[in-house]
Amino acid sequence: MLSSAARWAGQVVRAAGRWRCGPSGDTKRFTSRRRATGFRGYSGLMDPPESDGAVGSCSDPPDPLVKPRTEPLPPAVLARIERNRQRALLLRQARLARAAPPAGDGATAAKVMKTIDSGAGFFIEEEEEDSELRTLKVVHKPAPVMEPDYLMCEECSRPFMDSYLSNNFDLSVCDRCRDNEVKHRLISRTEAKQLFLLKDCDLDMREPLLRFVLKKNPHNPRWGDMKLYLKTQVVKRSLEVWGSEEALEEARENREENREVQKQKRFNKKVKELRRAVRSSMYRKDTSAHQHDYGPEELVDEEEDQYRKVCKTCGHQLTYEKM
C-alpha cells in the first residue's frame, strides 16, 4: 500500500494539468488559458508565474516532479499561435461591425421594437430595422442636359434645360409656365378613381404607365405615402378607357343612381328595424294580481240571510251570510 505522502504527490501531479495558482492568489482553469491563446499543447504554459510581491500570491514550493520548459517554442507552434491570434482579431472586428449601426449622411438606422406573444404568459421583444430604411432605393439624378438637347416648352415655346413636370411626368413644360391650381394640378389616386371611374389596372398595368410622385400623407405621416398623378394625364387615360366624355358621364350617372338606390334600401331597412323595436317595446304584459271591484250586494235567500256580490271586471260572484 502507498503511503499518504505518495498518494498526495500523485494527486498534485494529476491536478497540475488542470489548475494553477495565479499571482493574485485566485485559481484559474487551464482550459480557459489554453482556449484564449489558441495553443493546443501545454508545454510552456505550466511554468510558474513570476511573483510580483503582491499580497495573497501563491507561496507553495514548486513541485519537484514537474520539470519547467526552458527551451524556446518551435517556429511551427509560434506560427500557429500568430494565426490563431489574427483569426480572433478578425472575428472580433466582424462582430463589432455587425453590432454597430450603419451610418449614412450623418443619420443612424432607427430600430423598431416588435412585440411577439410567446403564448406562455410573457412577450418577446425583437428589434427590427425600420421598413423605410430596408426599402430605401438610391435614386440618381439625371445628367445635365447640353444646349443642343434642350426641351421646347409647350406653353411659351421657349427652350429650357429641365423642369419639375419634365423630370417627374415627362411633360415638356417649363417651371415658369407651370400652373399648379388648374391645368397642371396633381390629384391623389383615390380622387382619380372616384371622379374618372378608373380601376387599379387602368392606373398600374395599362400601357403607357402613368407616372406619379410620392408624398407624405398630410393627415397622418405614419400612414402610407400618397401617390399623386397629373390630372391632365388622368383625364386622357379615362377617355382611353371609356371612349368619350358622354360615355364617362353616363357611367357616372348610373353609378350615382345605384348609390342612391342602395342608400334608400339601407334607410328603409333601418326604419323597419326601428318600427319593430318600438312595437315590441310598447307592449307590456300585465303580470300584477287582479283586484276585484264588486258592485252592490244582492239578497239571495232571506230566510238563511245569504247575500251575493258580483265583480264588475271579471264577473266573479261572492256569496256570504250575515249573522
Short mmCIF file of C-alpha atoms in Angstrom, two decimals:
data_model
loop_
_atom_site.label_atom_id
_atom_site.label_comp_id
_atom_site.label_asym_id
_atom_site.label_seq_id
_atom_site.Cartn_x
_atom_site.Cartn_y
_atom_site.Cartn_z
CA MET A 1 0.00 0.00 0.00
CA LEU A 2 1.12 3.50 -0.85
CA SER A 3 1.79 5.94 1.89
CA SER A 4 -0.26 9.09 2.33
CA ALA A 5 2.65 11.22 1.10
CA ALA A 6 2.92 9.23 -2.15
CA ARG A 7 -0.84 9.50 -2.76
CA TRP A 8 -0.70 13.25 -2.13
CA ALA A 9 2.18 13.62 -4.63
CA GLY A 10 0.23 11.72 -7.30
CA GLN A 11 -2.80 13.93 -6.79
CA VAL A 12 -0.64 17.05 -7.13
CA VAL A 13 0.85 15.77 -10.40
CA ARG A 14 -2.59 14.97 -11.85
CA ALA A 15 -4.01 18.34 -10.85
CA ALA A 16 -1.07 20.21 -12.34
CA GLY A 17 -2.63 19.89 -15.82
CA ARG A 18 -5.98 21.33 -14.72
CA TRP A 19 -5.34 24.07 -12.16
CA ARG A 20 -2.66 26.64 -11.46
CA CYS A 21 -2.30 29.36 -8.91
CA GLY A 22 -2.12 32.95 -10.28
CA PRO A 23 -0.06 35.82 -8.91
CA SER A 24 -3.10 37.25 -7.10
CA GLY A 25 -3.95 34.04 -5.30
CA ASP A 26 -7.02 33.18 -7.46
CA THR A 27 -7.45 29.81 -9.14
CA LYS A 28 -7.71 29.70 -12.93
CA ARG A 29 -8.63 26.77 -15.07
CA PHE A 30 -6.02 25.64 -17.52
CA THR A 31 -8.57 25.01 -20.25
CA SER A 32 -9.61 28.71 -20.32
CA ARG A 33 -5.95 29.72 -20.65
CA ARG A 34 -5.44 27.25 -23.47
CA ARG A 35 -8.68 28.36 -25.22
CA ALA A 36 -7.70 32.05 -25.02
CA THR A 37 -4.22 31.50 -26.54
CA GLY A 38 -5.33 29.01 -29.18
CA PHE A 39 -2.42 26.73 -28.33
CA ARG A 40 -3.22 23.01 -28.12
CA GLY A 41 -0.18 21.93 -26.16
CA TYR A 42 0.55 22.63 -22.55
CA SER A 43 4.29 22.99 -22.80
CA GLY A 44 5.38 26.33 -21.55
CA LEU A 45 2.01 27.19 -20.03
CA MET A 46 2.65 25.34 -16.80
CA ASP A 47 5.66 27.43 -15.91
CA PRO A 48 5.22 29.04 -12.51
CA PRO A 49 4.32 32.75 -12.80
CA GLU A 50 6.72 35.40 -11.76
CA SER A 51 5.87 36.72 -8.33
CA ASP A 52 5.36 40.45 -8.21
CA GLY A 53 5.29 40.63 -4.44
CA ALA A 54 1.50 41.13 -4.26
CA VAL A 55 -0.34 40.14 -1.14
CA GLY A 56 -2.00 36.76 -1.40
CA SER A 57 0.35 35.37 -4.08
CA CYS A 58 0.96 31.64 -4.31
CA SER A 59 3.64 30.69 -1.79
CA ASP A 60 3.62 26.90 -2.30
CA PRO A 61 7.01 25.48 -3.22
CA PRO A 62 7.41 24.24 -6.83
CA ASP A 63 6.71 20.59 -7.41
CA PRO A 64 9.97 18.70 -7.94
CA LEU A 65 8.22 16.18 -10.20
CA VAL A 66 7.25 18.83 -12.80
CA LYS A 67 10.19 20.00 -14.90
CA PRO A 68 9.85 23.57 -16.30
CA ARG A 69 10.46 24.07 -20.03
CA THR A 70 13.38 26.38 -20.69
CA GLU A 71 13.92 25.88 -24.42
CA PRO A 72 12.02 28.21 -26.86
CA LEU A 73 8.93 27.09 -28.75
CA PRO A 74 9.44 25.70 -32.26
CA PRO A 75 8.66 28.03 -35.23
CA ALA A 76 5.64 25.94 -36.29
CA VAL A 77 4.00 26.43 -32.88
CA LEU A 78 4.75 30.17 -32.91
CA ALA A 79 3.25 30.49 -36.42
CA ARG A 80 0.10 28.64 -35.30
CA ILE A 81 -0.26 30.93 -32.29
CA GLU A 82 0.07 34.00 -34.53
CA ARG A 83 -2.52 32.66 -37.00
CA ASN A 84 -5.00 31.99 -34.18
CA ARG A 85 -4.42 35.47 -32.80
CA GLN A 86 -5.06 37.10 -36.19
CA ARG A 87 -8.18 34.99 -36.68
CA ALA A 88 -9.51 36.04 -33.26
CA LEU A 89 -8.90 39.70 -34.09
CA LEU A 90 -10.77 39.37 -37.41
CA LEU A 91 -13.71 37.68 -35.72
CA ARG A 92 -13.86 40.42 -33.08
CA GLN A 93 -13.80 43.17 -35.74
CA ALA A 94 -16.57 41.44 -37.72
CA ARG A 95 -18.72 41.13 -34.59
CA LEU A 96 -18.25 44.81 -33.77
CA ALA A 97 -19.09 45.79 -37.37
CA ARG A 98 -22.35 43.83 -37.24
CA ALA A 99 -23.32 45.38 -33.91
CA ALA A 100 -22.54 48.96 -35.00
CA PRO A 101 -25.47 50.82 -36.72
CA PRO A 102 -24.91 51.83 -40.36
CA ALA A 103 -24.01 55.48 -40.71
CA GLY A 104 -25.11 57.38 -43.79
CA ASP A 105 -25.30 61.15 -44.27
CA GLY A 106 -24.95 61.63 -40.53
CA ALA A 107 -28.10 59.59 -39.75
CA THR A 108 -28.39 56.36 -37.81
CA ALA A 109 -30.68 53.46 -38.55
CA ALA A 110 -33.85 53.54 -36.48
CA LYS A 111 -34.75 50.43 -34.53
CA VAL A 112 -38.34 49.27 -34.16
CA MET A 113 -39.28 47.06 -31.25
CA LYS A 114 -41.51 44.21 -32.36
CA THR A 115 -43.52 42.54 -29.61
CA ILE A 116 -44.36 38.86 -30.11
CA ASP A 117 -46.75 36.94 -27.88
CA SER A 118 -44.98 33.75 -26.85
CA GLY A 119 -48.19 32.12 -25.64
CA ALA A 120 -46.52 31.28 -22.31
CA GLY A 121 -47.58 34.36 -20.36
CA PHE A 122 -44.89 36.78 -21.49
CA PHE A 123 -43.95 38.83 -24.57
CA ILE A 124 -40.76 38.68 -26.64
CA GLU A 125 -39.33 41.93 -27.94
CA GLU A 126 -37.28 41.82 -31.13
CA GLU A 127 -35.50 44.69 -32.80
CA GLU A 128 -36.23 45.25 -36.45
CA GLU A 129 -34.89 47.87 -38.78
CA ASP A 130 -37.32 50.47 -39.99
CA SER A 131 -39.16 49.38 -43.12
CA GLU A 132 -38.36 52.70 -44.77
CA LEU A 133 -34.64 52.02 -44.37
CA ARG A 134 -34.99 48.45 -45.68
CA THR A 135 -36.87 49.55 -48.79
CA LEU A 136 -34.76 52.65 -49.42
CA LYS A 137 -33.70 52.88 -53.06
CA VAL A 138 -30.95 55.05 -54.40
CA VAL A 139 -32.28 57.48 -56.99
CA HIS A 140 -29.71 59.04 -59.24
CA LYS A 141 -30.39 62.45 -60.68
CA PRO A 142 -30.34 62.65 -64.49
CA ALA A 143 -27.27 64.01 -66.14
CA PRO A 144 -27.28 67.70 -67.10
CA VAL A 145 -28.80 68.48 -70.49
CA MET A 146 -26.49 70.01 -73.07
CA GLU A 147 -27.64 73.02 -75.08
CA PRO A 148 -28.42 71.12 -78.32
CA ASP A 149 -30.69 68.77 -76.31
CA TYR A 150 -32.81 71.48 -74.70
CA LEU A 151 -36.57 70.84 -74.47
CA MET A 152 -39.17 73.15 -76.01
CA CYS A 153 -41.92 74.38 -73.71
CA GLU A 154 -45.44 73.61 -74.96
CA GLU A 155 -46.85 76.81 -73.44
CA CYS A 156 -44.33 79.56 -74.23
CA SER A 157 -42.32 77.78 -76.97
CA ARG A 158 -39.04 78.59 -75.25
CA PRO A 159 -36.18 76.16 -74.78
CA PHE A 160 -35.42 75.01 -71.25
CA MET A 161 -32.98 72.60 -69.69
CA ASP A 162 -35.16 70.79 -67.15
CA SER A 163 -38.27 71.32 -65.01
CA TYR A 164 -40.39 69.64 -62.37
CA LEU A 165 -43.01 68.39 -64.85
CA SER A 166 -40.44 67.14 -67.35
CA ASN A 167 -38.50 65.18 -64.73
CA ASN A 168 -41.49 63.63 -62.93
CA PHE A 169 -44.24 63.39 -65.56
CA ASP A 170 -42.36 63.58 -68.87
CA LEU A 171 -44.28 66.74 -69.83
CA SER A 172 -42.44 69.45 -71.78
CA VAL A 173 -43.49 72.44 -69.69
CA CYS A 174 -41.05 74.79 -68.03
CA ASP A 175 -41.34 75.87 -64.41
CA ARG A 176 -42.39 79.42 -65.38
CA CYS A 177 -45.47 78.13 -67.24
CA ARG A 178 -46.43 75.55 -64.63
CA ASP A 179 -50.00 76.01 -63.30
CA ASN A 180 -50.43 74.14 -60.02
CA GLU A 181 -54.03 75.22 -59.45
CA VAL A 182 -55.89 74.31 -62.66
CA LYS A 183 -54.04 72.97 -65.68
CA HIS A 184 -51.17 71.11 -64.05
CA ARG A 185 -52.92 70.18 -60.84
CA LEU A 186 -51.96 66.99 -59.01
CA ILE A 187 -54.69 64.66 -57.74
CA SER A 188 -54.49 61.65 -55.46
CA ARG A 189 -55.09 58.07 -56.51
CA THR A 190 -58.43 57.87 -54.66
CA GLU A 191 -59.70 61.04 -56.32
CA ALA A 192 -58.69 59.76 -59.75
CA LYS A 193 -60.62 56.52 -59.21
CA GLN A 194 -63.75 58.25 -57.91
CA LEU A 195 -64.01 61.15 -60.37
CA PHE A 196 -62.93 59.37 -63.55
CA LEU A 197 -64.17 55.83 -62.72
CA LEU A 198 -60.75 54.21 -63.17
CA LYS A 199 -59.60 50.90 -61.72
CA ASP A 200 -56.23 49.89 -60.31
CA CYS A 201 -55.37 48.06 -63.51
CA ASP A 202 -56.04 51.22 -65.54
CA LEU A 203 -53.51 53.14 -63.46
CA ASP A 204 -50.83 50.47 -62.91
CA MET A 205 -51.00 47.98 -65.80
CA ARG A 206 -52.34 49.76 -68.88
CA GLU A 207 -49.62 50.96 -71.24
CA PRO A 208 -48.15 53.52 -71.11
CA LEU A 209 -47.91 53.51 -67.31
CA LEU A 210 -48.93 56.74 -65.62
CA ARG A 211 -46.12 58.45 -63.76
CA PHE A 212 -46.64 59.70 -60.23
CA VAL A 213 -44.81 61.26 -57.28
CA LEU A 214 -44.85 60.08 -53.69
CA LYS A 215 -45.76 62.46 -50.87
CA LYS A 216 -46.26 62.03 -47.15
CA ASN A 217 -49.87 61.79 -46.04
CA PRO A 218 -50.85 65.20 -44.58
CA HIS A 219 -53.44 63.65 -42.25
CA ASN A 220 -51.00 61.29 -40.55
CA PRO A 221 -47.33 60.88 -41.50
CA ARG A 222 -47.35 57.33 -40.09
CA TRP A 223 -49.74 56.20 -42.82
CA GLY A 224 -48.61 55.16 -46.27
CA ASP A 225 -47.33 57.66 -48.81
CA MET A 226 -49.80 59.21 -51.25
CA LYS A 227 -49.48 58.75 -55.00
CA LEU A 228 -50.11 62.00 -56.85
CA TYR A 229 -50.92 61.89 -60.57
CA LEU A 230 -51.08 64.70 -63.10
CA LYS A 231 -54.75 65.50 -63.72
CA THR A 232 -54.34 66.05 -67.49
CA GLN A 233 -52.81 62.60 -67.88
CA VAL A 234 -55.58 61.02 -65.77
CA VAL A 235 -58.25 62.69 -67.94
CA LYS A 236 -56.54 61.37 -71.05
CA ARG A 237 -56.45 57.86 -69.59
CA SER A 238 -60.16 57.99 -68.69
CA LEU A 239 -61.00 58.91 -72.29
CA GLU A 240 -58.99 55.91 -73.46
CA VAL A 241 -60.95 53.62 -71.11
CA TRP A 242 -64.49 54.96 -71.69
CA GLY A 243 -64.11 56.16 -75.28
CA SER A 244 -65.71 59.61 -74.90
CA GLU A 245 -66.84 62.15 -72.35
CA GLU A 246 -70.53 61.26 -72.96
CA ALA A 247 -69.92 57.61 -72.07
CA LEU A 248 -67.99 58.65 -68.96
CA GLU A 249 -70.79 60.99 -67.87
CA GLU A 250 -73.44 58.30 -68.46
CA ALA A 251 -71.48 55.77 -66.41
CA ARG A 252 -71.07 58.35 -63.68
CA GLU A 253 -74.85 58.99 -63.59
CA ASN A 254 -75.60 55.27 -63.46
CA ARG A 255 -73.22 54.85 -60.57
CA GLU A 256 -74.81 57.78 -58.76
CA GLU A 257 -78.31 56.29 -59.25
CA ASN A 258 -77.16 52.92 -57.95
CA ARG A 259 -75.63 54.65 -54.96
CA GLU A 260 -78.93 56.43 -54.22
CA VAL A 261 -80.88 53.18 -54.54
CA GLN A 262 -78.56 51.40 -52.15
CA LYS A 263 -78.76 54.33 -49.74
CA GLN A 264 -82.58 54.24 -49.80
CA LYS A 265 -82.57 50.48 -49.21
CA ARG A 266 -80.33 50.87 -46.18
CA PHE A 267 -82.60 53.65 -44.85
CA ASN A 268 -85.75 51.52 -45.28
CA LYS A 269 -84.07 48.63 -43.52
CA LYS A 270 -83.15 50.81 -40.54
CA VAL A 271 -86.71 52.22 -40.36
CA LYS A 272 -88.14 48.70 -40.41
CA GLU A 273 -85.86 47.62 -37.60
CA LEU A 274 -86.79 50.74 -35.62
CA ARG A 275 -90.52 50.09 -36.01
CA ARG A 276 -90.11 46.52 -34.88
CA ALA A 277 -88.16 47.64 -31.82
CA VAL A 278 -90.73 50.33 -30.94
CA ARG A 279 -93.69 47.96 -31.38
CA SER A 280 -92.14 45.36 -29.13
CA SER A 281 -91.19 47.95 -26.52
CA MET A 282 -94.72 49.49 -26.29
CA TYR A 283 -96.48 46.19 -25.48
CA ARG A 284 -96.38 45.38 -21.79
CA LYS A 285 -97.94 42.24 -20.34
CA ASP A 286 -99.89 42.86 -17.12
CA THR A 287 -98.44 40.49 -14.55
CA SER A 288 -99.92 42.18 -11.43
CA ALA A 289 -102.63 40.48 -9.23
CA HIS A 290 -106.26 41.25 -10.12
CA GLN A 291 -108.21 43.36 -7.64
CA HIS A 292 -111.98 42.63 -7.67
CA ASP A 293 -114.33 45.59 -7.86
CA TYR A 294 -117.67 44.34 -6.50
CA GLY A 295 -120.99 46.02 -7.13
CA PRO A 296 -123.87 46.42 -4.68
CA GLU A 297 -124.84 43.38 -2.67
CA GLU A 298 -127.92 41.38 -3.62
CA LEU A 299 -130.18 39.33 -1.36
CA VAL A 300 -130.26 35.69 -2.36
CA ASP A 301 -132.14 33.89 0.47
CA GLU A 302 -133.85 35.95 3.14
CA GLU A 303 -134.50 33.01 5.46
CA GLU A 304 -130.85 31.99 5.58
CA ASP A 305 -129.57 35.59 5.30
CA GLN A 306 -127.45 34.89 2.17
CA TYR A 307 -126.14 37.78 0.09
CA ARG A 308 -124.13 38.00 -3.13
CA LYS A 309 -121.71 40.46 -4.80
CA VAL A 310 -120.58 40.40 -8.45
CA CYS A 311 -117.19 41.78 -9.69
CA LYS A 312 -117.63 44.46 -12.32
CA THR A 313 -114.41 43.46 -14.18
CA CYS A 314 -114.29 39.67 -14.26
CA GLY A 315 -117.82 38.68 -13.15
CA HIS A 316 -116.69 36.83 -10.05
CA GLN A 317 -119.55 36.13 -7.58
CA LEU A 318 -119.04 36.32 -3.83
CA THR A 319 -121.74 34.68 -1.68
CA TYR A 320 -121.80 35.20 2.10
CA GLU A 321 -124.13 35.12 5.15
CA LYS A 322 -124.84 37.89 7.61
CA MET A 323 -125.07 37.00 11.25
#
